[in-house]
């Protein structure tokens, strides 16, 4: 029977370490600051925002929400973003995506300051992720996957990992982060011809597909570590992951639940990135 690895202890550990670090920075007169830029008021953005604000405030990070009208023009949005880039109290910027269709993300991703871009919108941070440059900011969700693996001392080096999904927010960065830790990585997607075959040898599975309970027990190698990023609502209206949790529990060695797994670590990673951005921007070392 698999060990169920919850996100909360991971999030609590990260938050406790950060609170100490923020305390040291505050003693030096520096308050790490996050600005959330939100266009409109989508339910999932608001839910994430509430969690992020609560987490940051617990840790001692300053927060600000820049709420913009749904019909804001591209030029006005650029002006706002440049203003946030220039705001000395802001060290980290979280921009909720996708933006409304009339806003051109391809242009905007070059406007956000890479040094403050704590969720990997800027191509500079994508490049740093590809290069394995530790000064960059990989997206928070796949970073939360890595934090869970590290917290639970899951060996990554030399092991076979299969990532299901190749989006720029989860699948691809998760694959790169695993590769940067010396895993042998296979990325699967909707055109993968034999998913069961690809998964059969995986020591680590990261599922980021967006299909309720798609990963069945027969796909999972005995003893594999299964990290479920998916957030889905099933036909009965219940929240569930991409992994058939009940069925895979007997097969996996470790498995994350949904809810209560990866999602609960993401806001702690966001906070960690804000503090890192603050240190890098102010030139203050880890020890303060
Ligand atoms: P996307 O829809 O952008 O990407 C889904 C990926 O899954 C695509 O690469 C797609 O392949 C692949 N896919 C779809 N169907 C299949 C299939 N049958 N077999 C194999 N691969 C398939 O989703 P996201 O990456 O944004 O999100 C993935 C999941 O993670 C969602 O459930 C989302 O809600 C959740 N999520 C959770 C977060 C958290 O904090 N826990 C944060 C962000 C997302 P192709 O590229 O070929 O289309």
Short mmCIF file of C-alpha atoms and ligand atoms in Angstrom, two decimals:
data_model
loop_
_atom_site.label_atom_id
_atom_site.label_comp_id
_atom_site.label_asym_id
_atom_site.label_seq_id
_atom_site.Cartn_x
_atom_site.Cartn_y
_atom_site.Cartn_z
CA UNK A 1 0.00 0.00 0.00
CA UNK A 2 1.41 3.37 -1.00
CA UNK A 3 2.55 6.00 1.47
CA UNK A 4 0.26 9.00 1.01
CA UNK A 5 2.42 12.10 0.75
CA UNK A 6 0.48 15.22 1.60
CA UNK A 7 1.49 18.74 0.69
CA UNK A 8 0.84 20.39 4.04
CA UNK A 9 4.02 19.31 5.88
CA UNK A 10 6.07 20.42 2.87
CA UNK A 11 4.30 23.78 2.73
CA UNK A 12 4.62 24.24 6.51
CA UNK A 13 8.37 23.53 6.43
CA UNK A 14 8.97 25.97 3.55
CA UNK A 15 6.85 28.63 5.28
CA UNK A 16 8.60 28.24 8.64
CA UNK A 17 12.04 28.59 6.99
CA UNK A 18 10.83 31.63 5.04
CA UNK A 19 9.31 33.31 8.10
CA UNK A 20 12.71 33.17 9.80
CA UNK A 21 14.42 34.57 6.71
CA UNK A 22 11.86 37.33 6.28
CA UNK A 23 12.33 38.21 9.96
CA UNK A 24 16.06 38.72 9.31
CA UNK A 25 15.35 40.83 6.22
CA UNK A 26 12.84 42.96 8.14
CA UNK A 27 15.47 43.53 10.86
CA UNK A 28 17.58 45.04 8.08
CA UNK A 29 14.67 47.26 7.01
CA UNK A 30 13.77 45.20 3.92
CA UNK A 31 10.23 43.86 3.48
CA UNK A 32 9.86 41.38 0.60
CA UNK A 33 6.82 42.38 -1.44
CA UNK A 34 4.49 40.55 -3.83
CA UNK A 35 2.17 42.30 -6.27
CA UNK A 36 -0.56 40.21 -7.87
CA UNK A 37 -1.80 41.56 -11.19
CA UNK A 38 -5.29 40.30 -11.94
CA UNK A 39 -7.51 41.18 -14.89
CA UNK A 40 -11.20 40.67 -14.10
CA UNK A 41 -12.39 38.36 -11.32
CA UNK A 42 -12.32 34.70 -12.41
CA UNK A 43 -13.27 32.31 -9.62
CA UNK A 44 -10.12 30.17 -9.79
CA UNK A 45 -7.89 33.28 -9.84
CA UNK A 46 -9.68 34.66 -6.77
CA UNK A 47 -9.35 31.34 -4.92
CA UNK A 48 -5.62 31.15 -5.67
CA UNK A 49 -5.20 34.82 -4.77
CA UNK A 50 -6.82 34.32 -1.35
CA UNK A 51 -4.47 31.40 -0.62
CA UNK A 52 -1.42 33.29 -1.85
CA UNK A 53 -2.21 36.43 0.17
CA UNK A 54 -2.84 34.42 3.32
CA UNK A 55 0.39 32.45 2.92
CA UNK A 56 2.51 35.54 2.21
CA UNK A 57 0.99 37.50 5.08
CA UNK A 58 1.67 34.61 7.49
CA UNK A 59 5.30 34.67 6.43
CA UNK A 60 5.65 38.46 6.70
CA UNK A 61 5.77 39.24 2.99
CA UNK A 62 4.07 42.50 1.96
CA UNK A 63 1.23 42.06 -0.54
CA UNK A 64 -0.66 44.19 -3.01
CA UNK A 65 -3.33 43.30 -5.55
CA UNK A 66 -3.56 45.27 -8.75
CA UNK A 67 -7.08 44.54 -10.00
CA UNK A 68 -7.70 45.63 -13.56
CA UNK A 69 -10.88 45.86 -15.62
CA UNK A 70 -11.57 43.02 -18.05
CA UNK A 71 -11.60 45.44 -20.99
CA UNK A 72 -8.26 47.10 -20.24
CA UNK A 73 -6.37 47.95 -23.42
CA UNK A 74 -2.98 46.47 -24.28
CA UNK A 75 -1.31 49.89 -23.94
CA UNK A 76 -2.88 50.59 -20.55
CA UNK A 77 -1.93 47.11 -19.35
CA UNK A 78 1.67 47.69 -20.44
CA UNK A 79 1.71 50.98 -18.50
CA UNK A 80 0.42 49.23 -15.37
CA UNK A 81 2.95 46.42 -15.69
CA UNK A 82 5.82 48.86 -16.19
CA UNK A 83 4.64 50.71 -13.08
CA UNK A 84 4.74 47.48 -11.06
CA UNK A 85 8.19 46.68 -12.51
CA UNK A 86 9.39 50.06 -11.23
CA UNK A 87 7.74 49.82 -7.80
CA UNK A 88 10.56 49.52 -5.26
CA UNK A 89 8.29 47.77 -2.71
CA UNK A 90 7.51 44.99 -5.22
CA UNK A 91 10.08 42.21 -5.53
CA UNK A 92 7.80 39.57 -7.02
CA UNK A 93 5.03 39.92 -9.62
CA UNK A 94 2.38 37.26 -10.16
CA UNK A 95 0.32 37.77 -13.29
CA UNK A 96 -2.76 35.59 -13.59
CA UNK A 97 -3.06 33.83 -16.93
CA UNK A 98 -4.59 33.23 -19.33
CA UNK A 99 -5.26 36.90 -19.91
CA UNK A 100 -8.40 37.95 -21.83
CA UNK A 101 -8.02 37.14 -25.53
CA UNK A 102 -7.67 40.78 -26.65
CA UNK A 103 -4.46 41.14 -24.62
CA UNK A 104 -1.32 39.97 -26.39
CA UNK A 105 0.68 37.75 -24.01
CA UNK A 106 3.42 37.37 -26.63
CA UNK A 107 4.20 41.08 -26.22
CA UNK A 108 3.56 41.26 -22.48
CA UNK A 109 5.94 38.47 -21.56
CA UNK A 110 8.78 40.74 -22.73
CA UNK A 111 7.49 43.63 -20.56
CA UNK A 112 7.46 41.96 -17.12
CA UNK A 113 10.78 42.42 -15.37
CA UNK A 114 12.55 39.00 -15.42
CA UNK A 115 14.05 39.75 -11.99
CA UNK A 116 10.53 40.09 -10.52
CA UNK A 117 8.79 37.45 -12.63
CA UNK A 118 8.26 34.83 -9.91
CA UNK A 119 6.10 32.44 -11.98
CA UNK A 120 8.11 32.11 -15.22
CA UNK A 121 6.17 34.30 -17.63
CA UNK A 122 9.27 36.00 -19.06
CA UNK A 123 11.27 34.16 -21.75
CA UNK A 124 14.38 35.00 -19.71
CA UNK A 125 13.15 32.73 -16.93
CA UNK A 126 12.16 30.03 -19.44
CA UNK A 127 15.74 30.17 -20.78
CA UNK A 128 17.18 29.98 -17.26
CA UNK A 129 15.01 26.93 -16.59
CA UNK A 130 16.30 25.25 -19.75
CA UNK A 131 19.90 26.12 -18.83
CA UNK A 132 19.46 25.07 -15.20
CA UNK A 133 20.48 28.57 -14.08
CA UNK A 134 19.57 28.74 -10.38
CA UNK A 135 19.00 32.51 -10.43
CA UNK A 136 15.77 32.06 -12.44
CA UNK A 137 12.20 31.39 -11.40
CA UNK A 138 10.67 28.17 -12.75
CA UNK A 139 6.86 28.06 -12.58
CA UNK A 140 5.53 27.54 -9.05
CA UNK A 141 3.50 24.37 -9.67
CA UNK A 142 6.26 22.13 -11.11
CA UNK A 143 8.62 23.57 -8.51
CA UNK A 144 6.12 22.40 -5.87
CA UNK A 145 6.41 18.90 -7.36
CA UNK A 146 10.19 19.03 -6.85
CA UNK A 147 9.78 20.33 -3.29
CA UNK A 148 7.53 17.36 -2.47
CA UNK A 149 10.04 14.89 -3.94
CA UNK A 150 12.91 16.51 -2.03
CA UNK A 151 11.01 16.76 1.26
CA UNK A 152 10.25 13.05 1.08
CA UNK A 153 13.83 12.26 0.06
CA UNK A 154 12.78 10.61 -3.17
CA UNK A 155 15.92 9.71 -5.14
CA UNK A 156 15.78 11.43 -8.56
CA UNK A 157 19.28 11.03 -9.97
CA UNK A 158 19.48 8.24 -12.53
CA UNK A 159 15.83 7.28 -12.13
CA UNK A 160 13.26 7.05 -14.90
CA UNK A 161 10.61 9.75 -14.74
CA UNK A 162 7.54 10.02 -16.95
CA UNK A 163 5.76 13.37 -17.16
CA UNK A 164 2.23 13.29 -18.54
CA UNK A 165 1.48 16.64 -20.19
CA UNK A 166 3.65 19.15 -22.02
CA UNK A 167 2.15 22.56 -21.20
CA UNK A 168 4.45 25.50 -20.54
CA UNK A 169 3.02 25.91 -17.03
CA UNK A 170 3.37 22.34 -15.76
CA UNK A 171 4.48 19.48 -18.05
CA UNK A 172 7.51 20.92 -19.87
CA UNK A 173 8.98 22.73 -16.85
CA UNK A 174 8.43 19.65 -14.66
CA UNK A 175 10.35 17.58 -17.22
CA UNK A 176 13.20 20.12 -17.28
CA UNK A 177 13.38 20.34 -13.49
CA UNK A 178 13.60 16.54 -13.26
CA UNK A 179 16.21 16.49 -16.02
CA UNK A 180 18.23 19.16 -14.19
CA UNK A 181 18.24 16.77 -11.20
CA UNK A 182 19.64 13.99 -13.43
CA UNK A 183 16.48 11.94 -13.96
CA UNK A 184 16.00 10.16 -17.28
CA UNK A 185 12.83 11.85 -18.48
CA UNK A 186 10.11 10.87 -20.93
CA UNK A 187 7.38 13.40 -21.75
CA UNK A 188 4.01 12.01 -22.85
CA UNK A 189 1.09 13.92 -24.38
CA UNK A 190 -2.14 13.44 -26.28
CA UNK A 191 -0.30 12.05 -29.32
CA UNK A 192 1.76 9.50 -27.39
CA UNK A 193 0.95 6.20 -29.05
CA UNK A 194 1.40 3.78 -26.15
CA UNK A 195 1.13 5.50 -22.78
CA UNK A 196 1.05 2.21 -20.84
CA UNK A 197 4.34 1.16 -22.44
CA UNK A 198 6.01 4.50 -21.65
CA UNK A 199 4.83 4.38 -18.05
CA UNK A 200 5.69 0.76 -17.37
CA UNK A 201 9.31 1.51 -16.38
CA UNK A 202 8.71 4.85 -14.64
CA UNK A 203 10.10 5.17 -11.11
CA UNK A 204 8.52 8.63 -10.85
CA UNK A 205 5.27 9.69 -12.53
CA UNK A 206 4.14 13.31 -12.70
CA UNK A 207 0.60 13.58 -14.03
CA UNK A 208 -0.43 16.99 -15.43
CA UNK A 209 -3.06 16.19 -18.01
CA UNK A 210 -6.36 17.64 -16.78
CA UNK A 211 -8.36 14.41 -17.20
CA UNK A 212 -10.13 13.02 -14.17
CA UNK A 213 -8.59 9.75 -12.88
CA UNK A 214 -7.00 8.95 -16.24
CA UNK A 215 -3.97 7.18 -14.76
CA UNK A 216 -5.06 3.65 -13.88
CA UNK A 217 -3.29 1.16 -11.61
CA UNK A 218 -2.16 -1.00 -14.52
CA UNK A 219 -0.08 1.94 -15.88
CA UNK A 220 1.86 2.31 -12.64
CA UNK A 221 5.00 0.29 -11.96
CA UNK A 222 5.02 -1.41 -8.59
CA UNK A 223 6.56 0.94 -6.01
CA UNK A 224 6.58 4.02 -8.27
CA UNK A 225 6.29 7.52 -6.83
CA UNK A 226 3.14 9.12 -8.28
CA UNK A 227 2.73 12.90 -8.12
CA UNK A 228 -0.68 14.11 -9.24
CA UNK A 229 -0.83 17.73 -10.42
CA UNK A 230 -4.29 17.47 -11.96
CA UNK A 231 -7.24 19.39 -10.57
CA UNK A 232 -10.48 18.13 -12.08
CA UNK A 233 -14.14 17.94 -11.20
CA UNK A 234 -15.62 14.51 -11.87
CA UNK A 235 -19.12 13.69 -13.12
CA UNK A 236 -20.43 13.70 -9.54
CA UNK A 237 -19.01 17.17 -8.99
CA UNK A 238 -16.14 15.98 -6.76
CA UNK A 239 -12.64 17.39 -6.93
CA UNK A 240 -10.14 14.78 -8.15
CA UNK A 241 -6.74 14.44 -9.78
CA UNK A 242 -5.49 12.90 -13.01
CA UNK A 243 -4.66 9.71 -11.12
CA UNK A 244 -7.18 7.09 -10.07
CA UNK A 245 -6.04 7.47 -6.48
CA UNK A 246 -7.97 4.56 -4.92
CA UNK A 247 -6.87 2.09 -7.57
CA UNK A 248 -3.23 3.26 -7.78
CA UNK A 249 -2.69 3.23 -4.03
CA UNK A 250 -2.14 -0.53 -4.03
CA UNK A 251 0.44 -0.30 -6.82
CA UNK A 252 2.43 2.88 -6.06
CA UNK A 253 5.14 3.28 -3.42
CA UNK A 254 4.20 6.88 -2.70
CA UNK A 255 1.26 8.91 -3.98
CA UNK A 256 -0.04 12.46 -3.55
CA UNK A 257 -3.74 13.05 -2.91
CA UNK A 258 -5.99 15.61 -4.64
CA UNK A 259 -6.89 17.86 -2.95
CA UNK A 260 -4.16 18.17 -0.33
CA UNK A 261 -1.15 17.37 -2.50
CA UNK A 262 0.76 19.54 -4.98
CA UNK A 263 -1.81 22.37 -4.90
CA UNK A 264 -1.19 23.03 -1.22
CA UNK A 265 2.55 23.58 -1.79
CA UNK A 266 2.27 26.03 -4.68
CA UNK A 267 1.66 29.20 -2.65
CA UNK A 268 4.66 28.39 -0.43
CA UNK A 269 6.83 28.13 -3.53
CA UNK A 270 5.44 31.47 -4.69
CA UNK A 271 6.43 33.00 -1.35
CA UNK A 272 9.88 31.39 -1.62
CA UNK A 273 10.35 32.94 -5.05
CA UNK A 274 9.35 36.40 -3.75
CA UNK A 275 11.93 36.17 -0.96
CA UNK A 276 14.57 34.94 -3.43
CA UNK A 277 13.75 37.82 -5.81
CA UNK A 278 14.03 40.24 -2.89
CA UNK A 279 17.44 38.88 -1.94
CA UNK A 280 18.67 39.00 -5.52
CA UNK A 281 17.36 42.54 -6.10
CA UNK A 282 18.73 43.94 -2.84
CA UNK A 283 21.99 41.98 -2.92
CA UNK A 284 21.35 40.57 0.57
CA UNK A 285 22.64 37.08 1.19
CA UNK A 286 20.63 34.13 2.50
CA UNK A 287 21.86 34.83 6.02
CA UNK A 288 20.72 38.47 5.76
P1 LIG B 1 -3.10 21.83 -20.37
O1 LIG B 1 -4.49 21.54 -20.82
O2 LIG B 1 -2.43 23.07 -20.81
O3 LIG B 1 -2.17 20.61 -20.81
C1 LIG B 1 -2.58 19.29 -20.69
C2 LIG B 1 -1.53 18.37 -21.27
O4 LIG B 1 -2.01 17.04 -21.16
C3 LIG B 1 -1.25 18.61 -22.76
O5 LIG B 1 0.14 18.58 -22.98
C4 LIG B 1 -1.97 17.46 -23.45
O6 LIG B 1 -1.31 17.01 -24.61
C5 LIG B 1 -1.87 16.38 -22.40
N1 LIG B 1 -2.94 15.39 -22.58
C6 LIG B 1 -4.26 15.61 -22.76
N2 LIG B 1 -4.91 14.45 -22.89
C7 LIG B 1 -3.99 13.48 -22.81
C8 LIG B 1 -4.04 12.07 -22.86
N3 LIG B 1 -5.19 11.41 -23.04
N4 LIG B 1 -2.90 11.37 -22.72
C9 LIG B 1 -1.73 12.01 -22.51
N5 LIG B 1 -1.62 13.34 -22.43
C10 LIG B 1 -2.73 14.08 -22.58
O7 LIG B 1 -3.14 21.70 -18.79
P2 LIG B 1 -2.12 22.28 -17.67
O8 LIG B 1 -0.77 21.78 -17.94
O9 LIG B 1 -2.35 23.73 -17.50
O10 LIG B 1 -2.72 21.58 -16.38
C11 LIG B 1 -2.70 20.18 -16.23
C12 LIG B 1 -3.49 19.82 -14.99
O11 LIG B 1 -2.83 20.40 -13.86
C13 LIG B 1 -4.91 20.37 -14.97
O12 LIG B 1 -5.75 19.43 -14.30
C14 LIG B 1 -4.80 21.63 -14.14
O13 LIG B 1 -6.01 21.95 -13.49
C15 LIG B 1 -3.76 21.21 -13.15
N6 LIG B 1 -3.01 22.33 -12.56
C16 LIG B 1 -2.79 22.26 -11.22
C17 LIG B 1 -2.10 23.26 -10.58
C18 LIG B 1 -1.83 23.11 -9.12
O14 LIG B 1 -1.45 24.06 -8.46
N7 LIG B 1 -1.97 21.91 -8.55
C19 LIG B 1 -1.63 24.45 -11.30
C20 LIG B 1 -1.80 24.37 -12.74
C21 LIG B 1 -2.49 23.35 -13.32
P3 LIG B 1 -1.16 17.93 -25.96
O15 LIG B 1 -0.05 18.87 -25.65
O16 LIG B 1 -0.82 16.94 -27.00
O17 LIG B 1 -2.48 18.59 -26.14
#
